[in-house]
PDB file of N, CA, C and O in Angstrom:
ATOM      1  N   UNK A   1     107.060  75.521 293.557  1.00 64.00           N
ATOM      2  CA  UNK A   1     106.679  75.082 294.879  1.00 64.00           C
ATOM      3  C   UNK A   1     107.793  74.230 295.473  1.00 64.00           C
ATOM      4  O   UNK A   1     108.381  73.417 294.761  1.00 64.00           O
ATOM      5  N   UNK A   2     108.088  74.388 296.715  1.00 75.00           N
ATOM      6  CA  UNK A   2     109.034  73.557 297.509  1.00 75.00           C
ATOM      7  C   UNK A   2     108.203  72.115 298.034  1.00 75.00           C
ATOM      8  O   UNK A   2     108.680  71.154 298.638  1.00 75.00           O
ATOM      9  N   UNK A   3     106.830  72.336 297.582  1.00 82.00           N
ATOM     10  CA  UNK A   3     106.780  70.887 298.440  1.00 82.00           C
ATOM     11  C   UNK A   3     107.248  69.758 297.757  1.00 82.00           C
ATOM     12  O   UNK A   3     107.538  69.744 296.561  1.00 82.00           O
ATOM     13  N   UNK A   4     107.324  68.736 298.591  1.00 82.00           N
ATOM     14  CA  UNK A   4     107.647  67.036 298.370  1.00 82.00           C
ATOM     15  C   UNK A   4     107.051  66.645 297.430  1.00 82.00           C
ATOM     16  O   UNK A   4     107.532  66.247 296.369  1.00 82.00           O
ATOM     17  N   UNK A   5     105.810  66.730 297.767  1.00 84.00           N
ATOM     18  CA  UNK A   5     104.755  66.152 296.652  1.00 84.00           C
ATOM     19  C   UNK A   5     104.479  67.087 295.228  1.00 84.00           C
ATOM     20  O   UNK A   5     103.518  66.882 294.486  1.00 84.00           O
ATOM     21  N   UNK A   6     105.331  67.962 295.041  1.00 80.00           N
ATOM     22  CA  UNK A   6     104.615  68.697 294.166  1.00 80.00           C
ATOM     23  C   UNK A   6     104.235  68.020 292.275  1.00 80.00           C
ATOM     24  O   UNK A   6     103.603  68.373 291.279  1.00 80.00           O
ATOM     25  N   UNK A   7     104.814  67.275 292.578  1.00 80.00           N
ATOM     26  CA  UNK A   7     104.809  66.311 291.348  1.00 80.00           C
ATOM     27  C   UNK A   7     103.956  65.475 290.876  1.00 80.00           C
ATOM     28  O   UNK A   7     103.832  65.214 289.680  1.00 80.00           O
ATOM     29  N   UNK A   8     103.040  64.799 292.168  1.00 85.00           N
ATOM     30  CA  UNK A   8     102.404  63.709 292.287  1.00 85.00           C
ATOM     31  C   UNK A   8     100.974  63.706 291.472  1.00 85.00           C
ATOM     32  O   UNK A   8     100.185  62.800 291.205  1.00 85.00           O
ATOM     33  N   UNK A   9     100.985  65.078 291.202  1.00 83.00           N
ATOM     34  CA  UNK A   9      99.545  64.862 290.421  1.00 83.00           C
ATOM     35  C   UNK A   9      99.562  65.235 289.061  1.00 83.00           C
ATOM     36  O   UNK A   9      98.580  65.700 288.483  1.00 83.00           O
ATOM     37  N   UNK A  10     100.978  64.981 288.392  1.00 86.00           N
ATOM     38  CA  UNK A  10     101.218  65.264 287.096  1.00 86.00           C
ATOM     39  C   UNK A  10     102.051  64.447 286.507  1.00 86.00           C
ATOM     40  O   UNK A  10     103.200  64.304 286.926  1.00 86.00           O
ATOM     41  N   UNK A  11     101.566  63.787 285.428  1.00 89.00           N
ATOM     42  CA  UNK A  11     102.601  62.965 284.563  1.00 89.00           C
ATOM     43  C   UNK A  11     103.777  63.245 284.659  1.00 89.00           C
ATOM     44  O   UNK A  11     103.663  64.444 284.913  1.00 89.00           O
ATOM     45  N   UNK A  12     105.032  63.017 284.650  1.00 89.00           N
ATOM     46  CA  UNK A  12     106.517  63.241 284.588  1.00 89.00           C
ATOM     47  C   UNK A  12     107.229  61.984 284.082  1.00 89.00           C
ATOM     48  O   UNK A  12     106.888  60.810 283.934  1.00 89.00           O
ATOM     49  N   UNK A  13     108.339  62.676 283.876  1.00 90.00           N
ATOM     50  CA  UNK A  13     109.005  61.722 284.365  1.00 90.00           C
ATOM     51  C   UNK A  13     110.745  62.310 283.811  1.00 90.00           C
ATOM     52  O   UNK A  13     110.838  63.330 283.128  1.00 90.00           O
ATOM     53  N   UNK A  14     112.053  61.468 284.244  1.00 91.00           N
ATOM     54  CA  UNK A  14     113.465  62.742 284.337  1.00 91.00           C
ATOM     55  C   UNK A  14     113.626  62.970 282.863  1.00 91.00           C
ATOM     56  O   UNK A  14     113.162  62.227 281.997  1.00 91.00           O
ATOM     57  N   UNK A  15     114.032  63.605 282.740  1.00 89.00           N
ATOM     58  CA  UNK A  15     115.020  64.146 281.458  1.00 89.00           C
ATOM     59  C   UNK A  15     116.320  63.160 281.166  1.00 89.00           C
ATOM     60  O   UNK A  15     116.381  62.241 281.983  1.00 89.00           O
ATOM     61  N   UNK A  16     117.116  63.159 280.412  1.00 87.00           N
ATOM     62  CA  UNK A  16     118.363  61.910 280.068  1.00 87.00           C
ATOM     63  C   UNK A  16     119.630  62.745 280.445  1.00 87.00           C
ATOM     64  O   UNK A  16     120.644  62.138 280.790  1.00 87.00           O
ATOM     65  N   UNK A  17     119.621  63.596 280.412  1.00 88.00           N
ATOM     66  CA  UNK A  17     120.636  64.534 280.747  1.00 88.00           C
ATOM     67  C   UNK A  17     121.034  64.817 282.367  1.00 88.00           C
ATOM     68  O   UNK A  17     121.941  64.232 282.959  1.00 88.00           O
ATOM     69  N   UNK A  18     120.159  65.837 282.943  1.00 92.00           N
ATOM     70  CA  UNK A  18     120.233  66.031 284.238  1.00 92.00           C
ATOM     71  C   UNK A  18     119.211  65.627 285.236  1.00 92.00           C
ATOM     72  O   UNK A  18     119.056  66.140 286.343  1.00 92.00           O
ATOM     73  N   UNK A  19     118.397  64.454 284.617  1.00 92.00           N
ATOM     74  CA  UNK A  19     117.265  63.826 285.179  1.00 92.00           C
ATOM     75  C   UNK A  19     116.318  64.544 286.235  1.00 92.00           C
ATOM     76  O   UNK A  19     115.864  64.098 287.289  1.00 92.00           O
ATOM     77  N   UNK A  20     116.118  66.090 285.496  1.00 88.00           N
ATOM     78  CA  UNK A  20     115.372  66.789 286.028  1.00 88.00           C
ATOM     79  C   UNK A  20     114.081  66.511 285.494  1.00 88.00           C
ATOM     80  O   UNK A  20     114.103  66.074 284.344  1.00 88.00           O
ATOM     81  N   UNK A  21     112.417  66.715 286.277  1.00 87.00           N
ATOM     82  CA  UNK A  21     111.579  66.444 285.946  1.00 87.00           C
ATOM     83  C   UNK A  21     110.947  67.576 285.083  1.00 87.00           C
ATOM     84  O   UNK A  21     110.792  68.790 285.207  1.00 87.00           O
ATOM     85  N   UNK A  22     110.481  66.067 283.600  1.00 88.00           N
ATOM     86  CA  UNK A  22     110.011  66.915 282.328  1.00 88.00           C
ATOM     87  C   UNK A  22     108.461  66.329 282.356  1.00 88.00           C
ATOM     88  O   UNK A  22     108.233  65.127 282.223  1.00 88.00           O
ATOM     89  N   UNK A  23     107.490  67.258 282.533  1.00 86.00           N
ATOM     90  CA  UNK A  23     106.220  67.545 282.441  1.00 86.00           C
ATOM     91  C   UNK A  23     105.563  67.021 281.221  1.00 86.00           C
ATOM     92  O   UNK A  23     104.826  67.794 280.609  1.00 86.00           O
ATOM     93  N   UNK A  24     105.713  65.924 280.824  1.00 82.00           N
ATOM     94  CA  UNK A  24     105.816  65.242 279.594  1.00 82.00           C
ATOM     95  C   UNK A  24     104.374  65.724 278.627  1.00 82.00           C
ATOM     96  O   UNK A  24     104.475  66.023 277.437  1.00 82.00           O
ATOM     97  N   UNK A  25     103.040  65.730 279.393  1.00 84.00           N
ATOM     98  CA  UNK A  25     101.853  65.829 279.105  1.00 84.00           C
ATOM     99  C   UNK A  25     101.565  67.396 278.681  1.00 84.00           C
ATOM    100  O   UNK A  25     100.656  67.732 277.922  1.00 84.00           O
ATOM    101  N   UNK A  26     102.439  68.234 279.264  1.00 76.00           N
ATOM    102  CA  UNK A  26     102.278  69.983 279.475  1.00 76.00           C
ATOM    103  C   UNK A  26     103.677  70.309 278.457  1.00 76.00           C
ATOM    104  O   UNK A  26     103.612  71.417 277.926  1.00 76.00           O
ATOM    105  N   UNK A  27     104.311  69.896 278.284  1.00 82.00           N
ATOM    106  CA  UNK A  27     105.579  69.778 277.196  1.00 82.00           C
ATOM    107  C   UNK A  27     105.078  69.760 276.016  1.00 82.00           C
ATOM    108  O   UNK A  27     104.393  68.763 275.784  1.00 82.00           O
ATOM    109  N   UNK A  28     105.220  70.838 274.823  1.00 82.00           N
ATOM    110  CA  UNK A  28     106.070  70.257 273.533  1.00 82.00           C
ATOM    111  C   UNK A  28     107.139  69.742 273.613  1.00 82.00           C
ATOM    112  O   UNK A  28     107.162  68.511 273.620  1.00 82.00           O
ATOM    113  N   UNK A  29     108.127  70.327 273.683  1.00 83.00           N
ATOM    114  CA  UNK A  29     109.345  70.018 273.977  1.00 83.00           C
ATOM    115  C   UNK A  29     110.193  70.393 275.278  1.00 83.00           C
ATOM    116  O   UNK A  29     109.618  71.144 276.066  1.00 83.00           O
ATOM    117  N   UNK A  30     111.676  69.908 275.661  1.00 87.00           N
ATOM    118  CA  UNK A  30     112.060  70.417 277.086  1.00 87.00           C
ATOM    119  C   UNK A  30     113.401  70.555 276.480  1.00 87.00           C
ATOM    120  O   UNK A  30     113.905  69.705 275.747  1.00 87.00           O
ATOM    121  N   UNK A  31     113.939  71.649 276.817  1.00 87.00           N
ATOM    122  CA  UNK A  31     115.307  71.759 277.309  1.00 87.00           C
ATOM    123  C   UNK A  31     115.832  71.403 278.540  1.00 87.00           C
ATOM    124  O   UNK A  31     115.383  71.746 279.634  1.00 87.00           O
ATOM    125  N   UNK A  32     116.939  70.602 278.297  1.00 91.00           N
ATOM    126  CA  UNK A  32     117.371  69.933 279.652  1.00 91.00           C
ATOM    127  C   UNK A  32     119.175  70.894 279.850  1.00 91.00           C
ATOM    128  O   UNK A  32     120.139  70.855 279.085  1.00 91.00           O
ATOM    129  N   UNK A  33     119.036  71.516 280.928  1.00 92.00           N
ATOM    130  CA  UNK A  33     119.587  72.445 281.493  1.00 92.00           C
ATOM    131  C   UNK A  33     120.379  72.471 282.583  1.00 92.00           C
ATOM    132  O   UNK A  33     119.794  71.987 283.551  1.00 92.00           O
ATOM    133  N   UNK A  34     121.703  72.917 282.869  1.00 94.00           N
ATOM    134  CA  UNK A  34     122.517  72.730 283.654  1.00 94.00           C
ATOM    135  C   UNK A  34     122.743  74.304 283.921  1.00 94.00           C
ATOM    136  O   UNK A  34     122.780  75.138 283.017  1.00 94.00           O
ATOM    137  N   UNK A  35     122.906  74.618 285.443  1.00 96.00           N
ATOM    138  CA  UNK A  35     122.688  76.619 285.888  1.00 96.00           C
ATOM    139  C   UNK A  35     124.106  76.520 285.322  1.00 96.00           C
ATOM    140  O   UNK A  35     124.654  75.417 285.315  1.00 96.00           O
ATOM    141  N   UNK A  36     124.638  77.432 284.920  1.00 97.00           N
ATOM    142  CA  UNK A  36     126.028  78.007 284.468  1.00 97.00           C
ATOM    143  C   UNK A  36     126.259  79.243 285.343  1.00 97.00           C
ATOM    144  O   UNK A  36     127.426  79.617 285.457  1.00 97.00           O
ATOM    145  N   UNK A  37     125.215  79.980 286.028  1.00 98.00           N
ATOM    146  CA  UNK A  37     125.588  81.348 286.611  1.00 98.00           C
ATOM    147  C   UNK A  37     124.500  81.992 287.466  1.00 98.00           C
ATOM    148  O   UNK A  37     123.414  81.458 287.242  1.00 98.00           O
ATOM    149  N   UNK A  38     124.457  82.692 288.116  1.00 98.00           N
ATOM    150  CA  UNK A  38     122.893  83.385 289.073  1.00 98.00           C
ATOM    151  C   UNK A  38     123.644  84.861 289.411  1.00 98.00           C
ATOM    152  O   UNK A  38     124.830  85.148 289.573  1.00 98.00           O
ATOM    153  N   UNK A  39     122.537  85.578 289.438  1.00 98.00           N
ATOM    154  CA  UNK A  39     122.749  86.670 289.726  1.00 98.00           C
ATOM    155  C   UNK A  39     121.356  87.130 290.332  1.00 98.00           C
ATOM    156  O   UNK A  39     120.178  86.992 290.002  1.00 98.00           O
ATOM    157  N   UNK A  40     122.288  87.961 291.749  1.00 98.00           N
ATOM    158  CA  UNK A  40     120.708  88.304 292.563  1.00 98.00           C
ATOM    159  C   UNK A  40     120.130  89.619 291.696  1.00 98.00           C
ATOM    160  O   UNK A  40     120.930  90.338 291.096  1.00 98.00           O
ATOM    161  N   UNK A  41     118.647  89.894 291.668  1.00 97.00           N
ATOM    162  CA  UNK A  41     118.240  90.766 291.514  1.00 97.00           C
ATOM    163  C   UNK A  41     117.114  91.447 292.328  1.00 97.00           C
ATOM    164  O   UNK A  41     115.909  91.461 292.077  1.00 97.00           O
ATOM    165  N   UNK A  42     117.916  92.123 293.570  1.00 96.00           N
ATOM    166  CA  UNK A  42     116.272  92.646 294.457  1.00 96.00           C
ATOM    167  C   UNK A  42     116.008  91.048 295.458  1.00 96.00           C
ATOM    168  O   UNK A  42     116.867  90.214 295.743  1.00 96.00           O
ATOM    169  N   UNK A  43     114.851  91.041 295.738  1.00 97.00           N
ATOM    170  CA  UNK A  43     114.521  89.893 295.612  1.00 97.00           C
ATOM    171  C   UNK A  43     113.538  88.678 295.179  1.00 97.00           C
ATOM    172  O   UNK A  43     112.597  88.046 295.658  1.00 97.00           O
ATOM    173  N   UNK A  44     114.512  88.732 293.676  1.00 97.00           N
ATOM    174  CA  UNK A  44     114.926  87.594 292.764  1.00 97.00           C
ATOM    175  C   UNK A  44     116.013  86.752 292.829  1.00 97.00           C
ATOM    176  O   UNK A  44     116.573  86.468 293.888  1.00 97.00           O
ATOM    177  N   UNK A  45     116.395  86.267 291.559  1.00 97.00           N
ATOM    178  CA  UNK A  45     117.747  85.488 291.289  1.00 97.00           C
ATOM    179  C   UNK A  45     117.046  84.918 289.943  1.00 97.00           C
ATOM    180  O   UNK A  45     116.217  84.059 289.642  1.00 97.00           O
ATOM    181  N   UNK A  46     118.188  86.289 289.046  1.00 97.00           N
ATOM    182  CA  UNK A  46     118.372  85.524 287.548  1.00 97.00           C
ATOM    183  C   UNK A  46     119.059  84.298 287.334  1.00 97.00           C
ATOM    184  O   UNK A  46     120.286  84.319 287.426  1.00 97.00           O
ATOM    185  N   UNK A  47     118.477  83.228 287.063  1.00 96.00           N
ATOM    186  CA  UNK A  47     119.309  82.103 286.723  1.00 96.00           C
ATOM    187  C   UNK A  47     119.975  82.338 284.833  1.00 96.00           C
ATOM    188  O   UNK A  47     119.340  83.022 284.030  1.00 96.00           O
ATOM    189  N   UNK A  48     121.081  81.743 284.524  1.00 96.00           N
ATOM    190  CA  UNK A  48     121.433  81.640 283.172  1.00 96.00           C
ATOM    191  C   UNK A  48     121.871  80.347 283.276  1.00 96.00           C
ATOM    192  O   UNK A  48     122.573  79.993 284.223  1.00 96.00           O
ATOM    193  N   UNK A  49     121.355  79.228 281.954  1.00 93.00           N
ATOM    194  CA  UNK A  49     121.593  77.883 282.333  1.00 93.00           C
ATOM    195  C   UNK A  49     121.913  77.454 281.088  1.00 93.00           C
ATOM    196  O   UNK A  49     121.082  77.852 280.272  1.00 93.00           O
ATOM    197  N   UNK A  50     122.877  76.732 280.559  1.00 93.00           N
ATOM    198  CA  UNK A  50     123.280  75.792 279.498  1.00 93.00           C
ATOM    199  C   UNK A  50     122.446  74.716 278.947  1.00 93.00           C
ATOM    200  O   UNK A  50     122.008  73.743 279.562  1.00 93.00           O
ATOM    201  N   UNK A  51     122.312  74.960 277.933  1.00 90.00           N
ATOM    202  CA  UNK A  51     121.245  73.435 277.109  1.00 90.00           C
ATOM    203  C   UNK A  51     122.272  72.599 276.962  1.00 90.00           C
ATOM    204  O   UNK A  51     123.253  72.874 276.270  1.00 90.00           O
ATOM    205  N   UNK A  52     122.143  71.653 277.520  1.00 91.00           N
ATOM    206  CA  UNK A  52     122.829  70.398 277.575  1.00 91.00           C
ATOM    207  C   UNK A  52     121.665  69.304 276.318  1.00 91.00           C
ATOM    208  O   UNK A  52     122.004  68.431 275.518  1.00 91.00           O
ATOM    209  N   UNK A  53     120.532  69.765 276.587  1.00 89.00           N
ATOM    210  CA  UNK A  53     119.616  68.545 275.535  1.00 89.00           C
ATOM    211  C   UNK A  53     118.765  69.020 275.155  1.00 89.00           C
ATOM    212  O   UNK A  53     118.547  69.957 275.923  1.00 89.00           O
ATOM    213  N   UNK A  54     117.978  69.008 274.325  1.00 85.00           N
ATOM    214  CA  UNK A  54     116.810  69.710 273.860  1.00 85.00           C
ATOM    215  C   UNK A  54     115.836  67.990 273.303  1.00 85.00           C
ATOM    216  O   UNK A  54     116.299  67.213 272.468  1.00 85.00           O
ATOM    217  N   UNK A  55     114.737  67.827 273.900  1.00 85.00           N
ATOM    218  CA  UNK A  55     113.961  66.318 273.800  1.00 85.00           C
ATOM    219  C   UNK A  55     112.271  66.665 273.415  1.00 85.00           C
ATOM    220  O   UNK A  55     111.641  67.210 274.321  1.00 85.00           O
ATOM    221  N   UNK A  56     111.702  66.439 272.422  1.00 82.00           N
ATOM    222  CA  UNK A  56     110.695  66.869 271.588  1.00 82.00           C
ATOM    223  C   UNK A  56     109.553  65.819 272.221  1.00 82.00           C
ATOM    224  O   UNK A  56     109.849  64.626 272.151  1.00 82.00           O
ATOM    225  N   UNK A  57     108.470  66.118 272.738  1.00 80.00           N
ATOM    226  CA  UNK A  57     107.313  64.946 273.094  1.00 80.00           C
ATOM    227  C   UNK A  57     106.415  64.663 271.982  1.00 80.00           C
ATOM    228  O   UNK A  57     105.928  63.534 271.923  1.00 80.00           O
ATOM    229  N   UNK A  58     106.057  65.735 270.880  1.00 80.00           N
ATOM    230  CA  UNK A  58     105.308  65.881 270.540  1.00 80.00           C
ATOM    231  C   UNK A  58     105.714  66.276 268.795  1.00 80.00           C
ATOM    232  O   UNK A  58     106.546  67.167 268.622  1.00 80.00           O
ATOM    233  N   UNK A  59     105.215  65.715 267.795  1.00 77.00           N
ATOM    234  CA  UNK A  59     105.558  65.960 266.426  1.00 77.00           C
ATOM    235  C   UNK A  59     105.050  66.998 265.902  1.00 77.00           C
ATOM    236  O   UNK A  59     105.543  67.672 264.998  1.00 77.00           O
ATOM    237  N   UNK A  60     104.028  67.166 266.459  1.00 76.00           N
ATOM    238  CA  UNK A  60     102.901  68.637 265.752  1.00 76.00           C
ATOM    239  C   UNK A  60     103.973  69.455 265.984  1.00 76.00           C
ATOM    240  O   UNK A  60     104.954  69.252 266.700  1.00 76.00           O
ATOM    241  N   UNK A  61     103.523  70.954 264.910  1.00 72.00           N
ATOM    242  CA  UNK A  61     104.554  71.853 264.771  1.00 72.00           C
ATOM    243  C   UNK A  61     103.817  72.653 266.126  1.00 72.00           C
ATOM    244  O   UNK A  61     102.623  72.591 266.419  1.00 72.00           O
ATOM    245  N   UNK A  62     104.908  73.431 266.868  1.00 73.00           N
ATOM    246  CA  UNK A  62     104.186  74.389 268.266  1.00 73.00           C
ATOM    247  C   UNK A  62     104.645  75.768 267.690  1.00 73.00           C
ATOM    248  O   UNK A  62     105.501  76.061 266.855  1.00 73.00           O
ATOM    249  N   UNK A  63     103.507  76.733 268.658  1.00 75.00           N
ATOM    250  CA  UNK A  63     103.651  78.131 268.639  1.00 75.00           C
ATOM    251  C   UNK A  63     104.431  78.780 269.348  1.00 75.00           C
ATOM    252  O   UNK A  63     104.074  78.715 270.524  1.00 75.00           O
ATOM    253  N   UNK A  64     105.502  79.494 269.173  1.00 78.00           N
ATOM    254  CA  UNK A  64     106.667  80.178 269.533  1.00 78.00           C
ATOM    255  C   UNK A  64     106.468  81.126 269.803  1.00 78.00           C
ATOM    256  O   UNK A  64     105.289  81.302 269.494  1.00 78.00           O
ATOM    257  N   UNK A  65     107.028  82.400 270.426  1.00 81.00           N
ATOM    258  CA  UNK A  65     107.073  83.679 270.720  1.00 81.00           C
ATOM    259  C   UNK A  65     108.366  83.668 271.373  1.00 81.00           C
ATOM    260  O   UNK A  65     108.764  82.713 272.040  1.00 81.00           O
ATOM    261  N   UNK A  66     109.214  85.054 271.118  1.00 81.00           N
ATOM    262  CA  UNK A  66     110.459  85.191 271.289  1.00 81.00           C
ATOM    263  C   UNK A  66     110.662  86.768 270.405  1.00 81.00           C
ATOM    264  O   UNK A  66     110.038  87.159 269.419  1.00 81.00           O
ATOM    265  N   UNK A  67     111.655  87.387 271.094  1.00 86.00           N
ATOM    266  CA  UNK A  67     111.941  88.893 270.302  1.00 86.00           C
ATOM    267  C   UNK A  67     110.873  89.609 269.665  1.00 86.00           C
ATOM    268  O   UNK A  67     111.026  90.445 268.774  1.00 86.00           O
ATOM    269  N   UNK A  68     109.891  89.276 270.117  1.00 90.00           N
ATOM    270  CA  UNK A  68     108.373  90.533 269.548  1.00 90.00           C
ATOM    271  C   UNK A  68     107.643  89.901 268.393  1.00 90.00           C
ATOM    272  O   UNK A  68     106.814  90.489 267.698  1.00 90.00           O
ATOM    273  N   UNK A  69     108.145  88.258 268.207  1.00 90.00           N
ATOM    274  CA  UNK A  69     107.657  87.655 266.676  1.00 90.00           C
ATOM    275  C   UNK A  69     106.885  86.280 266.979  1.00 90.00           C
ATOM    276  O   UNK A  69     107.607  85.774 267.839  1.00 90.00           O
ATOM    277  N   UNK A  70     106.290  85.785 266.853  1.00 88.00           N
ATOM    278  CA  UNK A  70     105.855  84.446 266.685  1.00 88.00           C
ATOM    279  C   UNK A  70     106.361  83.364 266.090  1.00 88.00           C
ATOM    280  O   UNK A  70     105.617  83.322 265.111  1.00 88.00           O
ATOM    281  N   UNK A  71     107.090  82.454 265.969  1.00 82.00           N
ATOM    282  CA  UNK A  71     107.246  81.412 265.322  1.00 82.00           C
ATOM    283  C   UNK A  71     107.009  80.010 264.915  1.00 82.00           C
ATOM    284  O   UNK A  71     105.835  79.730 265.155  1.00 82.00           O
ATOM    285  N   UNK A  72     107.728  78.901 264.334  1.00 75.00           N
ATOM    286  CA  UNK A  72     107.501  77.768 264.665  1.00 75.00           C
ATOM    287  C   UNK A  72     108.503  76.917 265.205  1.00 75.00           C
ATOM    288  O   UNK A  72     109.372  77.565 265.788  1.00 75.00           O
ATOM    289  N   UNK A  73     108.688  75.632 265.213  1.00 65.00           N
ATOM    290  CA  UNK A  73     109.444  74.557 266.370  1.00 65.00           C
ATOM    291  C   UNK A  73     110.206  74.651 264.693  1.00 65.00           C
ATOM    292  O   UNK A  73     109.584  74.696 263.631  1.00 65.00           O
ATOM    293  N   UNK A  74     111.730  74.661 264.879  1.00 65.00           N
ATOM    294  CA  UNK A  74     112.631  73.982 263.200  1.00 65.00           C
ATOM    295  C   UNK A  74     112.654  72.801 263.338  1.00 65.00           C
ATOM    296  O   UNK A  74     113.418  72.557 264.272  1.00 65.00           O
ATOM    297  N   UNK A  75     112.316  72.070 263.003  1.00 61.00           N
ATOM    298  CA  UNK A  75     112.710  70.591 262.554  1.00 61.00           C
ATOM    299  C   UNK A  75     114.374  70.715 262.145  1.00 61.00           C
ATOM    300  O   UNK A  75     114.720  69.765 262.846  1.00 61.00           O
ATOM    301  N   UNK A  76     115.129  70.992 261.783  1.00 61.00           N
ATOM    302  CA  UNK A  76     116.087  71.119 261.119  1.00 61.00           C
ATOM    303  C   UNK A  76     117.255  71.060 261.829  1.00 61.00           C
ATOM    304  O   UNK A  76     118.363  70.575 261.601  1.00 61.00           O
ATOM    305  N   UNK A  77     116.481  72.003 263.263  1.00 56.00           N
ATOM    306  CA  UNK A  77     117.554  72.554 264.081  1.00 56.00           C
ATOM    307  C   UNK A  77     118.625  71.555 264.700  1.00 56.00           C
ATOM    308  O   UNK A  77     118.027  71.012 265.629  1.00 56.00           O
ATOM    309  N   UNK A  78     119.908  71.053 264.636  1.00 56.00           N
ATOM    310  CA  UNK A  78     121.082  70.601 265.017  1.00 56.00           C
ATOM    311  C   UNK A  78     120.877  69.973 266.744  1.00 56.00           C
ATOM    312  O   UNK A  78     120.818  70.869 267.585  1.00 56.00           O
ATOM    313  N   UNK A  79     120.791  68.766 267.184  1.00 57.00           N
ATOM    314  CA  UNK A  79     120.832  68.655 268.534  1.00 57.00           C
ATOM    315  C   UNK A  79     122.206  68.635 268.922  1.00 57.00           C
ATOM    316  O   UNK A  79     123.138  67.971 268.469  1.00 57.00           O
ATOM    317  N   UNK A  80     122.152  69.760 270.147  1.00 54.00           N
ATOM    318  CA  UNK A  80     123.131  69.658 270.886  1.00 54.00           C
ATOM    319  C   UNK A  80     123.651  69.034 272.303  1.00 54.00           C
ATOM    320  O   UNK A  80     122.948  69.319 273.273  1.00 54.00           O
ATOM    321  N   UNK A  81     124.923  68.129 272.565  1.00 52.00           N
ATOM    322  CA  UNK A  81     124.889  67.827 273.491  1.00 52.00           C
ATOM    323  C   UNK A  81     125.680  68.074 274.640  1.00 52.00           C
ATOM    324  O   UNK A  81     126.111  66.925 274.543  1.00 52.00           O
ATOM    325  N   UNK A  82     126.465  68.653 275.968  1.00 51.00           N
ATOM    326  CA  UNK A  82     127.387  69.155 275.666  1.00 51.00           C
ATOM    327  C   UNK A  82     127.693  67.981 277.739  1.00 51.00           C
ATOM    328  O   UNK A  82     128.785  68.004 278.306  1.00 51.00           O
TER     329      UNK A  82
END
């Protein structure tokens, strides 16, 4: 949504990175993202965007889906910052 207010009736608050608003309450986790590239499609526009941060709200393990499989959140996984 383009409006002004579209925020106002949902917890938030910015990200540390590009102090874009992270949905803190509706979040497991957020990738914090910088566009690297767009490409029109029709009318669309594929965005492709760089993880600059990846910031976890929540400790419980979450449910994944990606490439036709289900997964879980890695604990393990390396933060990147760039």
């Amino acid at each position: 949504s383009g409006a002004p207010d579209r925020f106002e009736r949902v917890p938030w608050r910015p990200t540390g990175h590009t102090r874009s608003p992270a949905l803190v309450e509706a979040a497991h986790a957020v990738g914090d993202c910088t566009v690297d590239r767009t490409y029109p499609a029709g009318d669309h526009v594929i965005v492709v965007g760089v993880v600059r941060a990846i910031e976890q709200f929540r400790t419980d393990s979450a449910l994944m889906y990606g490439f036709r499989q289900y997964g879980q959140w890695c604990r393990t996984a390396p933060a990147v910052a760039g």
